[in-house]
Amino acid sequence: MAGIVVVFDFDKTIIDLDSDNWVVDELGATDLFNQLLPTMPWNSVMDRMMKELHEQGKTIKDIEQVLKRAPVIPRVVPTIKAAHALGCDLRIVSDANLFYIETILNHLGISDCFTEINTNPGYVDEEGKLRIRPHHDFHTSSHGCSSNTCPPNMCKGLIIERIQASLAKEGKKRTIYLGDGAGDFCPSLKLKEQDFVMPRKDFPVWKLINENRHLIRARIHGWSDGEEQQQILLQIIKAITIEENQILSTDCCKFQTIPINTVHEALPKALPLP
């Protein structure tokens, strides 16, 4: 099982909403947020919103309490624990921020399940104010992504390419990527034939993948809710295990591969298979 890496988006993939909107709405700053949004990139707006909330007397503890109330996708916590227990390497690639994600994962008791969190830096400064910085510093240079679906502060495709390079050195072979938003399309393009992408049905990445099937090399299995996410992810992990065991059980003196349909046959057909 050491060969499987499962990459989760965070907003609308682990929690069941957008964490930025949730914090802004719950702390009563929606109107100001809507005024600022047309004037600067989203990531910059959120940093500005944290300054405004601080000046209104909102504390870090207030933000933490709001985050701990964020609704979680049903069954995602046991799903994450199960995948971790099976030996998968779990990681997060998210356009939220580190403070939000760590606060929620710690609250849910699953922070130890993840080996890596790739997101926008979020930290408390010396004044007790939450600061949110871009993952890629777009103020100095562009991240150079050509997919037209990535925001200026983060190209998840570049992050996946970095992860893939490190996995090759570690001998890890298969990636399963779960996401929902338009920003999850670019990393889907980077996945290889032996990988899997799990787009959330009827969300932006689902639409983009369906419109660009010819560009996707990974096997596609959509999910709509926590029950379906759990069922499909654990079935993929099981199917990969069966395939790997079959390969290991062959004569060591012969080179033999298992047909690509082996994994397909053990999975529900969420989308027509290529």
CSV table of C-alpha atoms in Angstrom, one decimal:
chain,number,residue,atom,x,y,z
A,1,MET,CA,0.0,0.0,0.0
A,2,ALA,CA,3.0,2.3,0.3
A,3,GLY,CA,2.7,2.9,-3.4
A,4,ILE,CA,-0.6,4.9,-3.3
A,5,VAL,CA,-0.8,8.6,-2.7
A,6,VAL,CA,-4.2,10.1,-2.2
A,7,VAL,CA,-4.4,13.9,-2.7
A,8,PHE,CA,-7.5,15.8,-1.3
A,9,ASP,CA,-8.6,19.2,-2.1
A,10,PHE,CA,-10.1,20.8,1.0
A,11,ASP,CA,-13.0,23.1,0.4
A,12,LYS,CA,-16.1,21.2,-0.8
A,13,THR,CA,-14.1,18.0,-0.8
A,14,ILE,CA,-13.4,17.5,3.0
A,15,ILE,CA,-15.5,20.3,4.4
A,16,ASP,CA,-18.8,20.9,2.6
A,17,LEU,CA,-18.4,24.6,1.7
A,18,ASP,CA,-15.9,27.3,0.9
A,19,SER,CA,-13.9,28.1,4.1
A,20,ASP,CA,-13.2,31.7,3.1
A,21,ASN,CA,-16.9,32.4,2.5
A,22,TRP,CA,-17.9,30.6,5.7
A,23,VAL,CA,-15.5,32.7,7.9
A,24,VAL,CA,-16.5,36.0,6.3
A,25,ASP,CA,-20.3,35.2,6.5
A,26,GLU,CA,-20.2,33.9,10.0
A,27,LEU,CA,-18.3,37.0,11.3
A,28,GLY,CA,-20.7,39.4,9.6
A,29,ALA,CA,-18.4,40.8,7.0
A,30,THR,CA,-20.1,39.7,3.8
A,31,ASP,CA,-21.0,43.2,2.5
A,32,LEU,CA,-17.4,44.4,2.8
A,33,PHE,CA,-16.1,41.3,1.2
A,34,ASN,CA,-18.5,41.8,-1.8
A,35,GLN,CA,-17.3,45.4,-2.1
A,36,LEU,CA,-13.6,44.4,-2.2
A,37,LEU,CA,-13.8,41.4,-4.4
A,38,PRO,CA,-14.1,43.2,-7.7
A,39,THR,CA,-11.0,45.3,-6.9
A,40,MET,CA,-8.3,42.7,-6.2
A,41,PRO,CA,-7.5,39.0,-6.5
A,42,TRP,CA,-9.4,36.7,-4.0
A,43,ASN,CA,-6.3,35.8,-2.0
A,44,SER,CA,-5.5,39.5,-1.5
A,45,VAL,CA,-9.1,40.1,-0.5
A,46,MET,CA,-8.9,37.5,2.2
A,47,ASP,CA,-5.8,39.0,3.7
A,48,ARG,CA,-7.5,42.4,3.7
A,49,MET,CA,-10.6,40.9,5.3
A,50,MET,CA,-8.5,39.5,8.1
A,51,LYS,CA,-7.2,43.0,8.8
A,52,GLU,CA,-10.6,44.5,8.7
A,53,LEU,CA,-12.0,41.8,11.1
A,54,HIS,CA,-9.1,42.4,13.5
A,55,GLU,CA,-9.8,46.1,13.5
A,56,GLN,CA,-13.5,45.3,14.3
A,57,GLY,CA,-12.3,43.5,17.4
A,58,LYS,CA,-12.6,39.9,16.0
A,59,THR,CA,-10.0,37.7,17.6
A,60,ILE,CA,-8.1,34.6,16.4
A,61,LYS,CA,-10.2,32.6,18.9
A,62,ASP,CA,-13.4,34.0,17.2
A,63,ILE,CA,-12.0,32.7,13.8
A,64,GLU,CA,-11.1,29.3,15.3
A,65,GLN,CA,-14.6,28.9,16.8
A,66,VAL,CA,-16.2,29.6,13.4
A,67,LEU,CA,-13.9,27.1,11.7
A,68,LYS,CA,-14.7,24.4,14.2
A,69,ARG,CA,-18.4,24.8,13.3
A,70,ALA,CA,-17.8,24.4,9.6
A,71,PRO,CA,-19.9,21.5,8.2
A,72,VAL,CA,-17.9,18.5,7.1
A,73,ILE,CA,-18.8,16.2,4.2
A,74,PRO,CA,-20.6,13.2,5.8
A,75,ARG,CA,-18.3,10.1,6.2
A,76,VAL,CA,-15.2,11.9,5.0
A,77,VAL,CA,-13.5,11.6,8.4
A,78,PRO,CA,-13.8,7.8,8.6
A,79,THR,CA,-12.9,7.6,4.9
A,80,ILE,CA,-9.6,9.5,5.6
A,81,LYS,CA,-8.9,7.4,8.6
A,82,ALA,CA,-9.5,4.2,6.6
A,83,ALA,CA,-7.3,5.2,3.8
A,84,HIS,CA,-4.6,6.2,6.2
A,85,ALA,CA,-4.9,2.9,8.1
A,86,LEU,CA,-4.5,1.0,4.8
A,87,GLY,CA,-1.1,2.6,4.4
A,88,CYS,CA,-1.9,5.3,1.8
A,89,ASP,CA,0.1,8.5,1.8
A,90,LEU,CA,-2.5,11.3,2.2
A,91,ARG,CA,-1.8,14.9,1.2
A,92,ILE,CA,-3.8,18.1,0.8
A,93,VAL,CA,-3.6,20.5,-2.1
A,94,SER,CA,-5.9,23.5,-1.4
A,95,ASP,CA,-6.5,27.1,-2.3
A,96,ALA,CA,-7.7,27.8,1.3
A,97,ASN,CA,-4.9,28.6,3.8
A,98,LEU,CA,-2.8,26.8,6.4
A,99,PHE,CA,-4.4,28.3,9.4
A,100,TYR,CA,-7.9,27.3,8.4
A,101,ILE,CA,-6.9,23.8,7.3
A,102,GLU,CA,-4.8,23.0,10.4
A,103,THR,CA,-7.5,24.3,12.7
A,104,ILE,CA,-10.2,22.1,11.2
A,105,LEU,CA,-8.1,19.0,10.8
A,106,ASN,CA,-7.0,19.3,14.4
A,107,HIS,CA,-10.6,19.7,15.5
A,108,LEU,CA,-11.6,16.6,13.5
A,109,GLY,CA,-8.7,14.6,14.9
A,110,ILE,CA,-7.3,13.7,11.5
A,111,SER,CA,-4.3,16.0,11.2
A,112,ASP,CA,-1.9,13.1,11.8
A,113,CYS,CA,-3.3,11.3,8.8
A,114,PHE,CA,-1.7,13.7,6.3
A,115,THR,CA,2.0,13.9,5.4
A,116,GLU,CA,1.8,17.2,3.6
A,117,ILE,CA,-0.4,20.3,3.2
A,118,ASN,CA,0.1,22.4,0.1
A,119,THR,CA,-1.9,25.6,0.5
A,120,ASN,CA,-1.6,29.4,1.0
A,121,PRO,CA,0.4,30.4,4.0
A,122,GLY,CA,-1.8,31.6,6.9
A,123,TYR,CA,-0.2,32.7,10.2
A,124,VAL,CA,-0.9,35.0,13.2
A,125,ASP,CA,1.3,38.1,13.2
A,126,GLU,CA,2.7,39.9,16.2
A,127,GLU,CA,-0.4,42.0,16.5
A,128,GLY,CA,-2.6,38.9,16.8
A,129,LYS,CA,-3.9,39.3,13.3
A,130,LEU,CA,-4.3,36.5,10.8
A,131,ARG,CA,-2.3,37.1,7.6
A,132,ILE,CA,-3.0,35.1,4.4
A,133,ARG,CA,-0.3,35.0,1.8
A,134,PRO,CA,-0.3,33.5,-1.8
A,135,HIS,CA,1.3,30.1,-2.4
A,136,HIS,CA,2.9,31.5,-5.5
A,137,ASP,CA,3.9,35.1,-5.1
A,138,PHE,CA,2.0,36.6,-8.1
A,139,HIS,CA,3.1,40.1,-7.1
A,140,THR,CA,6.6,39.3,-8.4
A,141,SER,CA,6.0,36.8,-11.2
A,142,SER,CA,3.4,34.7,-12.8
A,143,HIS,CA,3.3,30.9,-12.1
A,144,GLY,CA,3.1,30.4,-15.8
A,145,CYS,CA,0.2,28.0,-16.0
A,146,SER,CA,-1.5,27.8,-19.4
A,147,SER,CA,-4.7,26.0,-18.3
A,148,ASN,CA,-6.6,29.3,-17.8
A,149,THR,CA,-8.3,27.7,-14.8
A,150,CYS,CA,-5.8,28.5,-12.0
A,151,PRO,CA,-5.9,31.6,-9.9
A,152,PRO,CA,-2.8,33.8,-9.9
A,153,ASN,CA,-1.8,32.7,-6.4
A,154,MET,CA,-1.9,29.0,-6.9
A,155,CYS,CA,-1.4,26.5,-9.8
A,156,LYS,CA,-2.2,23.1,-8.4
A,157,GLY,CA,-0.8,21.5,-11.5
A,158,LEU,CA,2.7,22.7,-10.6
A,159,ILE,CA,2.2,21.4,-7.1
A,160,ILE,CA,1.2,18.0,-8.5
A,161,GLU,CA,4.3,17.9,-10.8
A,162,ARG,CA,6.5,18.6,-7.8
A,163,ILE,CA,4.8,15.8,-5.8
A,164,GLN,CA,5.1,13.4,-8.8
A,165,ALA,CA,8.9,14.1,-9.0
A,166,SER,CA,9.3,13.3,-5.3
A,167,LEU,CA,7.1,10.2,-5.6
A,168,ALA,CA,9.3,8.8,-8.4
A,169,LYS,CA,12.3,9.0,-6.0
A,170,GLU,CA,10.3,7.3,-3.2
A,171,GLY,CA,9.1,4.5,-5.5
A,172,LYS,CA,5.4,5.4,-5.2
A,173,LYS,CA,3.4,4.6,-8.3
A,174,ARG,CA,-0.2,5.6,-8.1
A,175,THR,CA,-2.0,8.8,-7.4
A,176,ILE,CA,-5.7,9.3,-6.6
A,177,TYR,CA,-6.8,13.0,-6.8
A,178,LEU,CA,-10.1,14.3,-5.3
A,179,GLY,CA,-11.4,17.8,-6.0
A,180,ASP,CA,-14.4,19.9,-7.0
A,181,GLY,CA,-13.3,23.3,-8.3
A,182,ALA,CA,-12.0,24.7,-11.5
A,183,GLY,CA,-8.6,24.9,-9.9
A,184,ASP,CA,-8.6,21.1,-9.7
A,185,PHE,CA,-8.7,20.7,-13.5
A,186,CYS,CA,-5.0,21.6,-14.0
A,187,PRO,CA,-3.7,18.9,-11.7
A,188,SER,CA,-6.1,16.5,-13.3
A,189,LEU,CA,-4.2,17.1,-16.6
A,190,LYS,CA,-0.9,16.1,-14.9
A,191,LEU,CA,-2.1,12.7,-13.8
A,192,LYS,CA,-0.8,9.6,-15.6
A,193,GLU,CA,-2.5,6.6,-17.1
A,194,GLN,CA,-2.1,4.5,-13.9
A,195,ASP,CA,-3.6,7.3,-11.8
A,196,PHE,CA,-7.2,8.1,-10.8
A,197,VAL,CA,-9.1,11.4,-10.6
A,198,MET,CA,-12.3,11.7,-8.5
A,199,PRO,CA,-14.2,14.9,-9.5
A,200,ARG,CA,-17.2,15.9,-7.5
A,201,LYS,CA,-20.2,15.5,-9.8
A,202,ASP,CA,-21.9,18.7,-11.1
A,203,PHE,CA,-19.2,20.9,-9.7
A,204,PRO,CA,-16.8,23.0,-11.9
A,205,VAL,CA,-14.1,20.4,-12.3
A,206,TRP,CA,-16.7,17.8,-13.3
A,207,LYS,CA,-17.8,20.0,-16.1
A,208,LEU,CA,-14.3,20.8,-17.3
A,209,ILE,CA,-13.3,17.1,-17.3
A,210,ASN,CA,-16.4,16.1,-19.2
A,211,GLU,CA,-15.7,18.8,-21.8
A,212,ASN,CA,-12.0,17.8,-22.1
A,213,ARG,CA,-12.0,14.1,-21.8
A,214,HIS,CA,-9.4,13.7,-24.5
A,215,LEU,CA,-6.9,15.6,-22.3
A,216,ILE,CA,-7.3,13.4,-19.3
A,217,ARG,CA,-5.1,10.3,-19.0
A,218,ALA,CA,-6.1,9.3,-15.5
A,219,ARG,CA,-9.1,7.0,-14.9
A,220,ILE,CA,-12.2,9.1,-14.0
A,221,HIS,CA,-14.6,8.2,-11.2
A,222,GLY,CA,-17.0,10.9,-10.1
A,223,TRP,CA,-18.7,11.2,-6.7
A,224,SER,CA,-21.6,13.3,-5.4
A,225,ASP,CA,-21.7,12.9,-1.7
A,226,GLY,CA,-19.7,11.5,1.2
A,227,GLU,CA,-21.1,8.0,0.9
A,228,GLU,CA,-20.2,7.8,-2.8
A,229,GLN,CA,-16.8,9.4,-2.1
A,230,GLN,CA,-16.1,6.8,0.6
A,231,GLN,CA,-17.3,3.8,-1.5
A,232,ILE,CA,-15.3,4.8,-4.7
A,233,LEU,CA,-12.1,5.8,-3.0
A,234,LEU,CA,-11.9,2.6,-0.9
A,235,GLN,CA,-12.8,0.5,-3.9
A,236,ILE,CA,-10.0,2.0,-5.9
A,237,ILE,CA,-7.5,1.4,-3.1
A,238,LYS,CA,-8.8,-2.2,-2.9
A,239,ALA,CA,-8.6,-2.7,-6.6
A,240,ILE,CA,-5.0,-1.4,-6.8
A,241,THR,CA,-4.1,-3.7,-3.9
A,242,ILE,CA,-5.5,-6.7,-5.9
A,243,GLU,CA,-3.6,-5.6,-9.0
A,244,GLU,CA,-0.3,-5.1,-7.1
A,245,ASN,CA,-0.6,-8.5,-5.4
A,246,GLN,CA,-1.2,-10.2,-8.7
A,247,ILE,CA,1.9,-8.6,-10.1
A,248,LEU,CA,4.0,-9.7,-7.1
A,249,SER,CA,2.7,-13.2,-7.2
A,250,THR,CA,3.9,-13.8,-10.8
A,251,ASP,CA,7.2,-15.6,-11.5
A,252,CYS,CA,10.0,-13.3,-10.4
A,253,CYS,CA,12.0,-14.4,-13.4
A,254,LYS,CA,9.3,-13.2,-15.8
A,255,PHE,CA,8.1,-9.7,-16.6
A,256,GLN,CA,4.4,-9.6,-16.6
A,257,THR,CA,1.9,-6.8,-16.3
A,258,ILE,CA,-1.8,-6.9,-15.4
A,259,PRO,CA,-4.2,-5.5,-18.1
A,260,ILE,CA,-5.3,-2.0,-17.4
A,261,ASN,CA,-8.9,-3.2,-17.2
A,262,THR,CA,-8.2,-5.1,-14.0
A,263,VAL,CA,-8.8,-2.1,-11.8
A,264,HIS,CA,-11.7,-0.9,-14.0
A,265,GLU,CA,-13.6,-4.2,-13.4
A,266,ALA,CA,-13.6,-3.7,-9.6
A,267,LEU,CA,-15.0,-0.2,-9.7
A,268,PRO,CA,-18.4,1.3,-10.3
A,269,LYS,CA,-18.6,3.0,-13.7
A,270,ALA,CA,-19.1,6.6,-12.5
A,271,LEU,CA,-18.1,7.9,-16.0
A,272,PRO,CA,-17.7,5.9,-19.2
A,273,LEU,CA,-14.2,4.5,-19.2
A,274,PRO,CA,-11.8,5.6,-21.9
